[in-house]
GROMACS .gro file of N, CA and C in nm:
model
  483
    1PHE      N    1   0.084  -0.118   0.000
    1PHE     CA    2   0.000   0.000   0.000
    1PHE      C    3   0.088   0.124   0.000
    2SER      N    4   0.057   0.214  -0.088
    2SER     CA    5   0.129   0.341  -0.084
    2SER      C    6   0.027   0.453  -0.082
    3GLY      N    7   0.063   0.561  -0.022
    3GLY     CA    8  -0.028   0.674  -0.008
    3GLY      C    9  -0.005   0.743   0.123
    4PHE      N   10  -0.071   0.854   0.143
    4PHE     CA   11  -0.052   0.931   0.266
    4PHE      C   12  -0.123   0.864   0.383
    5ARG      N   13  -0.052   0.857   0.495
    5ARG     CA   14  -0.111   0.806   0.619
    5ARG      C   15  -0.069   0.899   0.731
    6ALA      N   16  -0.166   0.957   0.798
    6ALA     CA   17  -0.138   1.053   0.906
    6ALA      C   18  -0.062   0.988   1.021
    7ASP      N   19  -0.076   0.858   1.040
    7ASP     CA   20  -0.009   0.790   1.151
    7ASP      C   21   0.125   0.730   1.111
    8ALA      N   22   0.174   0.758   0.993
    8ALA     CA   23   0.298   0.696   0.944
    8ALA      C   24   0.420   0.720   1.033
    9PRO      N   25   0.440   0.840   1.092
    9PRO     CA   26   0.558   0.856   1.176
    9PRO      C   27   0.565   0.756   1.291
   10SER      N   28   0.450   0.717   1.344
   10SER     CA   29   0.452   0.624   1.457
   10SER      C   30   0.500   0.485   1.418
   11ILE      N   31   0.491   0.453   1.291
   11ILE     CA   32   0.538   0.323   1.246
   11ILE      C   33   0.689   0.311   1.265
   12HIS      N   34   0.758   0.422   1.247
   12HIS     CA   35   0.905   0.421   1.250
   12HIS      C   36   0.963   0.465   1.383
   13LEU      N   37   0.881   0.488   1.481
   13LEU     CA   38   0.929   0.533   1.611
   13LEU      C   39   0.922   0.420   1.713
   14SER      N   40   1.029   0.410   1.791
   14SER     CA   41   1.028   0.314   1.902
   14SER      C   42   0.934   0.369   2.011
   15ALA      N   43   0.896   0.284   2.102
   15ALA     CA   44   0.813   0.327   2.215
   15ALA      C   45   0.886   0.434   2.295
   16ASP      N   46   1.016   0.423   2.302
   16ASP     CA   47   1.102   0.517   2.372
   16ASP      C   48   1.089   0.658   2.311
   17ARG      N   49   1.104   0.667   2.181
   17ARG     CA   50   1.093   0.796   2.114
   17ARG      C   51   0.950   0.849   2.117
   18ARG      N   52   0.855   0.760   2.105
   18ARG     CA   53   0.714   0.801   2.112
   18ARG      C   54   0.686   0.866   2.248
   19ALA      N   55   0.746   0.813   2.355
   19ALA     CA   56   0.726   0.869   2.489
   19ALA      C   57   0.782   1.011   2.498
   20VAL      N   58   0.895   1.037   2.434
   20VAL     CA   59   0.952   1.172   2.433
   20VAL      C   60   0.855   1.267   2.362
   21LEU      N   61   0.807   1.226   2.246
   21LEU     CA   62   0.714   1.311   2.171
   21LEU      C   63   0.583   1.332   2.245
   22ASP      N   64   0.535   1.231   2.313
   22ASP     CA   65   0.413   1.246   2.391
   22ASP      C   66   0.432   1.345   2.506
   23THR      N   67   0.550   1.340   2.569
   23THR     CA   68   0.582   1.435   2.676
   23THR      C   69   0.583   1.578   2.623
   24LEU      N   70   0.648   1.598   2.509
   24LEU     CA   71   0.653   1.731   2.450
   24LEU      C   72   0.514   1.777   2.405
   25ASP      N   73   0.437   1.685   2.349
   25ASP     CA   74   0.303   1.720   2.304
   25ASP      C   75   0.216   1.767   2.421
   26ALA      N   76   0.233   1.704   2.535
   26ALA     CA   77   0.153   1.739   2.652
   26ALA      C   78   0.199   1.866   2.721
   27ARG      N   79   0.327   1.901   2.709
   27ARG     CA   80   0.381   2.011   2.789
   27ARG      C   81   0.436   2.130   2.712
   28ALA      N   82   0.473   2.111   2.587
   28ALA     CA   83   0.534   2.220   2.510
   28ALA      C   84   0.427   2.310   2.449
   29GLN      N   85   0.464   2.437   2.435
   29GLN     CA   86   0.377   2.538   2.376
   29GLN      C   87   0.432   2.578   2.238
   30VAL      N   88   0.350   2.641   2.159
   30VAL     CA   89   0.391   2.685   2.025
   30VAL      C   90   0.509   2.782   2.031
   31SER      N   91   0.517   2.861   2.137
   31SER     CA   92   0.625   2.960   2.149
   31SER      C   93   0.753   2.902   2.209
   32ASP      N   94   0.753   2.778   2.253
   32ASP     CA   95   0.871   2.717   2.316
   32ASP      C   96   0.979   2.685   2.213
   33VAL      N   97   1.104   2.702   2.255
   33VAL     CA   98   1.219   2.671   2.171
   33VAL      C   99   1.283   2.542   2.221
   34LEU      N  100   1.313   2.453   2.127
   34LEU     CA  101   1.377   2.326   2.156
   34LEU      C  102   1.518   2.326   2.099
   35LEU      N  103   1.615   2.289   2.182
   35LEU     CA  104   1.751   2.267   2.135
   35LEU      C  105   1.773   2.118   2.126
   36ALA      N  106   1.811   2.072   2.008
   36ALA     CA  107   1.841   1.931   1.985
   36ALA      C  108   1.932   1.924   1.863
   37GLU      N  109   2.012   1.820   1.857
   37GLU     CA  110   2.104   1.804   1.745
   37GLU      C  111   2.032   1.746   1.624
   38PRO      N  112   2.080   1.780   1.503
   38PRO     CA  113   2.012   1.738   1.381
   38PRO      C  114   1.977   1.589   1.369
   39PRO      N  115   2.061   1.494   1.410
   39PRO     CA  116   2.015   1.355   1.397
   39PRO      C  117   1.887   1.326   1.477
   40ASP      N  118   1.875   1.386   1.594
   40ASP     CA  119   1.755   1.366   1.675
   40ASP      C  120   1.637   1.444   1.620
   41LEU      N  121   1.664   1.552   1.549
   41LEU     CA  122   1.555   1.632   1.493
   41LEU      C  123   1.481   1.558   1.382
   42LEU      N  124   1.544   1.456   1.325
   42LEU     CA  125   1.474   1.380   1.221
   42LEU      C  126   1.344   1.320   1.273
   43TRP      N  127   1.341   1.283   1.399
   43TRP     CA  128   1.217   1.228   1.456
   43TRP      C  129   1.148   1.325   1.552
   44LEU      N  130   1.220   1.424   1.605
   44LEU     CA  131   1.158   1.521   1.696
   44LEU      C  132   1.083   1.633   1.621
   45ALA      N  133   1.145   1.688   1.519
   45ALA     CA  134   1.091   1.807   1.453
   45ALA      C  135   0.952   1.791   1.393
   46PRO      N  136   0.922   1.680   1.325
   46PRO     CA  137   0.790   1.674   1.260
   46PRO      C  138   0.670   1.688   1.355
   47GLU      N  139   0.685   1.649   1.480
   47GLU     CA  140   0.572   1.655   1.573
   47GLU      C  141   0.589   1.758   1.683
   48TYR      N  142   0.705   1.823   1.689
   48TYR     CA  143   0.726   1.923   1.794
   48TYR      C  144   0.639   2.046   1.766
   49PRO      N  145   0.560   2.093   1.864
   49PRO     CA  146   0.468   2.204   1.839
   49PRO      C  147   0.532   2.342   1.837
   50GLY      N  148   0.654   2.356   1.888
   50GLY     CA  149   0.716   2.487   1.900
   50GLY      C  150   0.819   2.516   1.792
   51ARG      N  151   0.920   2.596   1.829
   51ARG     CA  152   1.025   2.637   1.737
   51ARG      C  153   1.153   2.562   1.768
   52LEU      N  154   1.238   2.551   1.669
   52LEU     CA  155   1.366   2.482   1.682
   52LEU      C  156   1.480   2.583   1.676
   53TYR      N  157   1.579   2.565   1.761
   53TYR     CA  158   1.697   2.652   1.757
   53TYR      C  159   1.780   2.619   1.632
   54VAL      N  160   1.800   2.491   1.608
   54VAL     CA  161   1.866   2.445   1.486
   54VAL      C  162   1.764   2.359   1.414
   55GLY      N  163   1.714   2.408   1.303
   55GLY     CA  164   1.616   2.332   1.227
   55GLY      C  165   1.678   2.279   1.099
   56HIS      N  166   1.602   2.280   0.993
   56HIS     CA  167   1.651   2.236   0.862
   56HIS      C  168   1.757   2.334   0.815
   57PHE      N  169   1.864   2.282   0.754
   57PHE     CA  170   1.975   2.368   0.715
   57PHE      C  171   1.933   2.479   0.618
   58PHE      N  172   1.833   2.454   0.538
   58PHE     CA  173   1.789   2.551   0.440
   58PHE      C  174   1.700   2.659   0.501
   59LEU      N  175   1.637   2.628   0.614
   59LEU     CA  176   1.541   2.720   0.674
   59LEU      C  177   1.588   2.785   0.803
   60THR      N  178   1.711   2.756   0.845
   60THR     CA  179   1.764   2.810   0.970
   60THR      C  180   1.868   2.917   0.940
   61HIS      N  181   1.843   3.037   0.991
   61HIS     CA  182   1.942   3.144   0.975
   61HIS      C  183   2.073   3.103   1.040
   62ASP      N  184   2.182   3.116   0.968
   62ASP     CA  185   2.316   3.079   1.015
   62ASP      C  186   2.316   2.938   1.074
   63TYR      N  187   2.271   2.844   0.995
   63TYR     CA  188   2.263   2.704   1.038
   63TYR      C  189   2.396   2.654   1.094
   64ARG      N  190   2.503   2.676   1.022
   64ARG     CA  191   2.633   2.626   1.066
   64ARG      C  192   2.674   2.686   1.200
   65GLY      N  193   2.658   2.816   1.217
   65GLY     CA  194   2.695   2.881   1.342
   65GLY      C  195   2.613   2.830   1.459
   66ARG      N  196   2.483   2.814   1.438
   66ARG     CA  197   2.397   2.764   1.546
   66ARG      C  198   2.429   2.619   1.579
   67ARG      N  199   2.450   2.538   1.476
   67ARG     CA  200   2.480   2.398   1.501
   67ARG      C  201   2.612   2.384   1.577
   68GLU      N  202   2.713   2.459   1.535
   68GLU     CA  203   2.842   2.454   1.603
   68GLU      C  204   2.831   2.504   1.747
   69ALA      N  205   2.754   2.610   1.769
   69ALA     CA  206   2.736   2.661   1.906
   69ALA      C  207   2.669   2.556   1.994
   70LEU      N  208   2.570   2.486   1.939
   70LEU     CA  209   2.502   2.381   2.015
   70LEU      C  210   2.596   2.266   2.044
   71GLU      N  211   2.673   2.224   1.945
   71GLU     CA  212   2.768   2.114   1.967
   71GLU      C  213   2.872   2.150   2.073
   72ARG      N  214   2.923   2.275   2.068
   72ARG     CA  215   3.022   2.319   2.169
   72ARG      C  216   2.959   2.318   2.308
   73ALA      N  217   2.837   2.368   2.319
   73ALA     CA  218   2.771   2.376   2.450
   73ALA      C  219   2.742   2.237   2.505
   74LEU      N  220   2.704   2.143   2.421
   74LEU     CA  221   2.676   2.008   2.469
   74LEU      C  222   2.803   1.933   2.505
   75ALA      N  223   2.913   1.966   2.437
   75ALA     CA  224   3.040   1.901   2.467
   75ALA      C  225   3.107   1.963   2.590
   76SER      N  226   3.077   2.089   2.619
   76SER     CA  227   3.134   2.160   2.733
   76SER      C  228   3.021   2.224   2.811
   77PRO      N  229   2.956   2.147   2.900
   77PRO     CA  230   2.837   2.197   2.970
   77PRO      C  231   2.855   2.327   3.047
   78ASP      N  232   2.978   2.370   3.073
   78ASP     CA  233   2.999   2.498   3.142
   78ASP      C  234   2.940   2.614   3.062
   79SER      N  235   2.935   2.601   2.930
   79SER     CA  236   2.884   2.709   2.846
   79SER      C  237   2.738   2.688   2.806
   80LEU      N  238   2.678   2.580   2.849
   80LEU     CA  239   2.541   2.549   2.807
   80LEU      C  240   2.440   2.651   2.857
   81GLY      N  241   2.453   2.697   2.979
   81GLY     CA  242   2.358   2.792   3.035
   81GLY      C  243   2.348   2.919   2.953
   82ALA      N  244   2.462   2.970   2.906
   82ALA     CA  245   2.461   3.091   2.826
   82ALA      C  246   2.385   3.070   2.695
   83LEU      N  247   2.403   2.955   2.633
   83LEU     CA  248   2.332   2.927   2.509
   83LEU      C  249   2.181   2.910   2.533
   84LEU      N  250   2.144   2.844   2.641
   84LEU     CA  251   2.002   2.828   2.674
   84LEU      C  252   1.937   2.964   2.693
   85ASP      N  253   2.006   3.053   2.763
   85ASP     CA  254   1.953   3.188   2.786
   85ASP      C  255   1.942   3.266   2.656
   86LEU      N  256   2.046   3.260   2.576
   86LEU     CA  257   2.049   3.334   2.451
   86LEU      C  258   1.941   3.286   2.355
   87ALA      N  259   1.921   3.155   2.349
   87ALA     CA  260   1.822   3.098   2.257
   87ALA      C  261   1.680   3.112   2.311
   88GLY      N  262   1.667   3.143   2.439
   88GLY     CA  263   1.534   3.149   2.500
   88GLY      C  264   1.470   3.011   2.506
   89ALA      N  265   1.552   2.911   2.527
   89ALA     CA  266   1.507   2.771   2.520
   89ALA      C  267   1.424   2.731   2.641
   90ARG      N  268   1.326   2.648   2.616
   90ARG     CA  269   1.251   2.586   2.724
   90ARG      C  270   1.279   2.436   2.730
   91TRP      N  271   1.326   2.378   2.620
   91TRP     CA  272   1.351   2.234   2.613
   91TRP      C  273   1.488   2.207   2.553
   92LEU      N  274   1.551   2.101   2.602
   92LEU     CA  275   1.678   2.053   2.549
   92LEU      C  276   1.668   1.901   2.541
   93PHE      N  277   1.698   1.846   2.424
   93PHE     CA  278   1.704   1.702   2.412
   93PHE      C  279   1.848   1.665   2.385
   94ALA      N  280   1.904   1.577   2.469
   94ALA     CA  281   2.041   1.530   2.453
   94ALA      C  282   2.036   1.382   2.417
   95GLY      N  283   2.091   1.347   2.303
   95GLY     CA  284   2.093   1.209   2.258
   95GLY      C  285   2.183   1.123   2.344
   96PRO      N  286   2.182   0.992   2.320
   96PRO     CA  287   2.260   0.900   2.404
   96PRO      C  288   2.411   0.921   2.395
   97GLN      N  289   2.457   0.988   2.291
   97GLN     CA  290   2.601   1.014   2.277
   97GLN      C  291   2.649   1.125   2.370
   98ARG      N  292   2.556   1.198   2.432
   98ARG     CA  293   2.591   1.308   2.522
   98ARG      C  294   2.588   1.263   2.668
   99ASN      N  295   2.668   1.329   2.750
   99ASN     CA  296   2.675   1.298   2.892
   99ASN      C  297   2.563   1.372   2.966
  100ALA      N  298   2.450   1.305   2.982
  100ALA     CA  299   2.333   1.367   3.043
  100ALA      C  300   2.359   1.408   3.187
  101GLU      N  301   2.440   1.333   3.258
  101GLU     CA  302   2.471   1.367   3.397
  101GLU      C  303   2.547   1.499   3.406
  102ALA      N  304   2.642   1.520   3.316
  102ALA     CA  305   2.717   1.646   3.315
  102ALA      C  306   2.625   1.762   3.276
  103LEU      N  307   2.536   1.739   3.179
  103LEU     CA  308   2.442   1.844   3.138
  103LEU      C  309   2.346   1.879   3.251
  104ALA      N  310   2.304   1.778   3.327
  104ALA     CA  311   2.208   1.799   3.436
  104ALA      C  312   2.264   1.890   3.546
  105ALA      N  313   2.396   1.908   3.550
  105ALA     CA  314   2.456   1.996   3.650
  105ALA      C  315   2.435   2.144   3.615
  106THR      N  316   2.387   2.173   3.495
  106THR     CA  317   2.360   2.311   3.455
  106THR      C  318   2.243   2.364   3.537
  107PRO      N  319   2.260   2.476   3.605
  107PRO     CA  320   2.150   2.532   3.686
  107PRO      C  321   2.025   2.555   3.602
  108GLY      N  322   1.912   2.513   3.655
  108GLY     CA  323   1.784   2.535   3.589
  108GLY      C  324   1.747   2.432   3.485
  109LEU      N  325   1.826   2.327   3.473
  109LEU     CA  326   1.798   2.221   3.376
  109LEU      C  327   1.743   2.101   3.453
  110ILE      N  328   1.618   2.062   3.423
  110ILE     CA  329   1.550   1.954   3.494
  110ILE      C  330   1.522   1.841   3.398
  111ALA      N  331   1.574   1.722   3.427
  111ALA     CA  332   1.546   1.605   3.343
  111ALA      C  333   1.401   1.562   3.366
  112VAL      N  334   1.322   1.561   3.258
  112VAL     CA  335   1.181   1.521   3.270
  112VAL      C  336   1.155   1.384   3.206
  113TRP      N  337   1.252   1.335   3.128
  113TRP     CA  338   1.237   1.203   3.066
  113TRP      C  339   1.375   1.149   3.031
  114ARG      N  340   1.398   1.022   3.063
  114ARG     CA  341   1.524   0.955   3.028
  114ARG      C  342   1.494   0.818   2.972
  115GLY      N  343   1.569   0.781   2.870
  115GLY     CA  344   1.552   0.649   2.810
  115GLY      C  345   1.666   0.621   2.714
  116PRO      N  346   1.660   0.510   2.644
  116PRO     CA  347   1.767   0.473   2.551
  116PRO      C  348   1.791   0.575   2.440
  117SER      N  349   1.688   0.650   2.402
  117SER     CA  350   1.704   0.749   2.294
  117SER      C  351   1.775   0.875   2.341
  118GLY      N  352   1.777   0.899   2.472
  118GLY     CA  353   1.841   1.020   2.524
  118GLY      C  354   1.767   1.074   2.645
  119THR      N  355   1.791   1.202   2.672
  119THR     CA  356   1.731   1.268   2.789
  119THR      C  357   1.665   1.398   2.744
  120LEU      N  358   1.542   1.417   2.790
  120LEU     CA  359   1.469   1.541   2.764
  120LEU      C  360   1.475   1.625   2.890
  121PHE      N  361   1.525   1.747   2.875
  121PHE     CA  362   1.534   1.841   2.987
  121PHE      C  363   1.436   1.955   2.965
  122GLU      N  364   1.376   2.001   3.074
  122GLU     CA  365   1.300   2.125   3.071
  122GLU      C  366   1.392   2.233   3.128
  123VAL      N  367   1.391   2.349   3.066
  123VAL     CA  368   1.476   2.460   3.109
  123VAL      C  369   1.393   2.551   3.198
  124ARG      N  370   1.436   2.565   3.322
  124ARG     CA  371   1.370   2.653   3.419
  124ARG      C  372   1.476   2.744   3.480
  125ARG      N  373   1.519   2.840   3.402
  125ARG     CA  374   1.623   2.932   3.448
  125ARG      C  375   1.561   3.065   3.486
  126ALA      N  376   1.613   3.124   3.590
  126ALA     CA  377   1.563   3.254   3.636
  126ALA      C  378   1.589   3.360   3.529
  127ALA      N  379   1.494   3.449   3.513
  127ALA     CA  380   1.506   3.554   3.411
  127ALA      C  381   1.629   3.641   3.434
  128ASN      N  382   1.668   3.658   3.561
  128ASN     CA  383   1.783   3.745   3.588
  128ASN      C  384   1.915   3.678   3.552
  129ARG      N  385   1.911   3.552   3.512
  129ARG     CA  386   2.034   3.485   3.470
  129ARG      C  387   2.060   3.503   3.321
  130ALA      N  388   1.964   3.562   3.251
  130ALA     CA  389   1.980   3.581   3.107
  130ALA      C  390   2.102   3.669   3.081
  131ILE      N  391   2.180   3.631   2.982
  131ILE     CA  392   2.302   3.706   2.953
  131ILE      C  393   2.270   3.819   2.856
  132SER      N  394   2.353   3.917   2.858
  132SER     CA  395   2.340   4.030   2.768
  132SER      C  396   2.402   3.994   2.634
  133ARG      N  397   2.334   4.027   2.526
  133ARG     CA  398   2.391   4.003   2.393
  133ARG      C  399   2.520   4.084   2.375
  134ALA      N  400   2.532   4.197   2.443
  134ALA     CA  401   2.652   4.279   2.431
  134ALA      C  402   2.773   4.210   2.492
  135ALA      N  403   2.750   4.112   2.581
  135ALA     CA  404   2.861   4.043   2.645
  135ALA      C  405   2.919   3.932   2.557
  136LEU      N  406   2.852   3.903   2.445
  136LEU     CA  407   2.900   3.796   2.358
  136LEU      C  408   3.004   3.847   2.260
  137PRO      N  409   3.097   3.760   2.218
  137PRO     CA  410   3.189   3.801   2.113
  137PRO      C  411   3.112   3.826   1.983
  138THR      N  412   3.168   3.905   1.896
  138THR     CA  413   3.101   3.942   1.772
  138THR      C  414   3.056   3.820   1.693
  139SER      N  415   3.139   3.717   1.683
  139SER     CA  416   3.101   3.599   1.605
  139SER      C  417   2.978   3.531   1.664
  140ALA      N  418   2.966   3.530   1.796
  140ALA     CA  419   2.850   3.469   1.859
  140ALA      C  420   2.726   3.554   1.836
  141LEU      N  421   2.741   3.687   1.835
  141LEU     CA  422   2.627   3.774   1.809
  141LEU      C  423   2.570   3.748   1.671
  142ALA      N  424   2.657   3.734   1.573
  142ALA     CA  425   2.611   3.710   1.437
  142ALA      C  426   2.537   3.577   1.427
  143ALA      N  427   2.582   3.479   1.503
  143ALA     CA  428   2.521   3.346   1.497
  143ALA      C  429   2.385   3.341   1.564
  144HIS      N  430   2.353   3.438   1.645
  144HIS     CA  431   2.229   3.432   1.723
  144HIS      C  432   2.141   3.555   1.703
  145ARG      N  433   2.147   3.613   1.585
  145ARG     CA  434   2.061   3.728   1.556
  145ARG      C  435   1.915   3.689   1.566
  146VAL      N  436   1.836   3.780   1.610
  146VAL     CA  437   1.692   3.756   1.614
  146VAL      C  438   1.642   3.752   1.471
  147THR      N  439   1.562   3.651   1.440
  147THR     CA  440   1.506   3.640   1.306
  147THR      C  441   1.355   3.635   1.316
  148THR      N  442   1.289   3.665   1.209
  148THR     CA  443   1.144   3.660   1.207
  148THR      C  444   1.100   3.526   1.149
  149THR      N  445   0.976   3.490   1.171
  149THR     CA  446   0.925   3.365   1.117
  149THR      C  447   0.856   3.386   0.983
  150GLY      N  448   0.844   3.507   0.941
  150GLY     CA  449   0.778   3.535   0.813
  150GLY      C  450   0.851   3.645   0.739
  151PRO      N  451   0.802   3.678   0.621
  151PRO     CA  452   0.872   3.777   0.542
  151PRO      C  453   0.862   3.918   0.597
  152GLY      N  454   0.762   3.944   0.682
  152GLY     CA  455   0.747   4.078   0.736
  152GLY      C  456   0.697   4.175   0.631
  153PRO      N  457   0.687   4.302   0.668
  153PRO     CA  458   0.638   4.400   0.570
  153PRO      C  459   0.740   4.421   0.460
  154SER      N  460   0.693   4.430   0.340
  154SER     CA  461   0.785   4.455   0.229
  154SER      C  462   0.807   4.605   0.215
  155PRO      N  463   0.933   4.644   0.193
  155PRO     CA  464   0.959   4.787   0.181
  155PRO      C  465   0.895   4.841   0.054
  156ARG      N  466   0.844   4.964   0.062
  156ARG     CA  467   0.785   5.028  -0.055
  156ARG      C  468   0.889   5.114  -0.122
  157PRO      N  469   0.896   5.105  -0.252
  157PRO     CA  470   0.993   5.193  -0.321
  157PRO      C  471   0.950   5.338  -0.309
  158ALA      N  472   1.049   5.424  -0.305
  158ALA     CA  473   1.020   5.567  -0.296
  158ALA      C  474   0.956   5.614  -0.427
  159ARG      N  475   0.854   5.698  -0.414
  159ARG     CA  476   0.789   5.752  -0.535
  159ARG      C  477   0.866   5.873  -0.583
  160PRO      N  478   0.874   5.885  -0.713
  160PRO     CA  479   0.943   6.004  -0.765
  160PRO      C  480   0.863   6.129  -0.731
  161ALA      N  481   0.934   6.234  -0.702
  161ALA     CA  482   0.868   6.360  -0.663
  161ALA      C  483   0.814   6.434  -0.782
   0.00000   0.00000   0.00000
C-alpha cells in the first residue's frame, strides 16, 4: 500500500521515542524553543509544536553557526547555560552520545524524561540569569541574531517627486 497516512511517523518510532514526543506534546507550547542536534531532529521536529533553535539547514538562519554553538555547548556543559539563555530555550534534548549527567549539572535544567534514545530536559532558568547580547563576542552575536518567522512587511519603493 502506498499513499498518505497521518499515523505513518509512529510506524518508524520506538516506544522510547514516542514517549519523548508524547511528553513534548503534553507540555510544550507553540512559542517554546527546543535545542536538539540534527540527527535527533529527524524524529523530533515533525511533531514538535514549537520552534527549533537548529532546524533544517535551508530554513535556519546561520545554520552552521547555530549547530556549532550547540555542539560546543553540549560538549562543554559549562557554556550550556549561556546558550540556553540566549536561545530562549525551554527544552533541550540530549541524545545517548551526550553525557546527560554532566548536562544535568547546569542550573535550571531539569530532566523530565530519560531512556535509551536520550534525555529530555526542561529549562527553568531565572530571568535574571539571562546574559546580555553585548557580552558575547562578535562571532557569537552574528550566529544568534533575532530572526522573524515570516517575510514581514515589504519595503515600498520611494515615489518620484
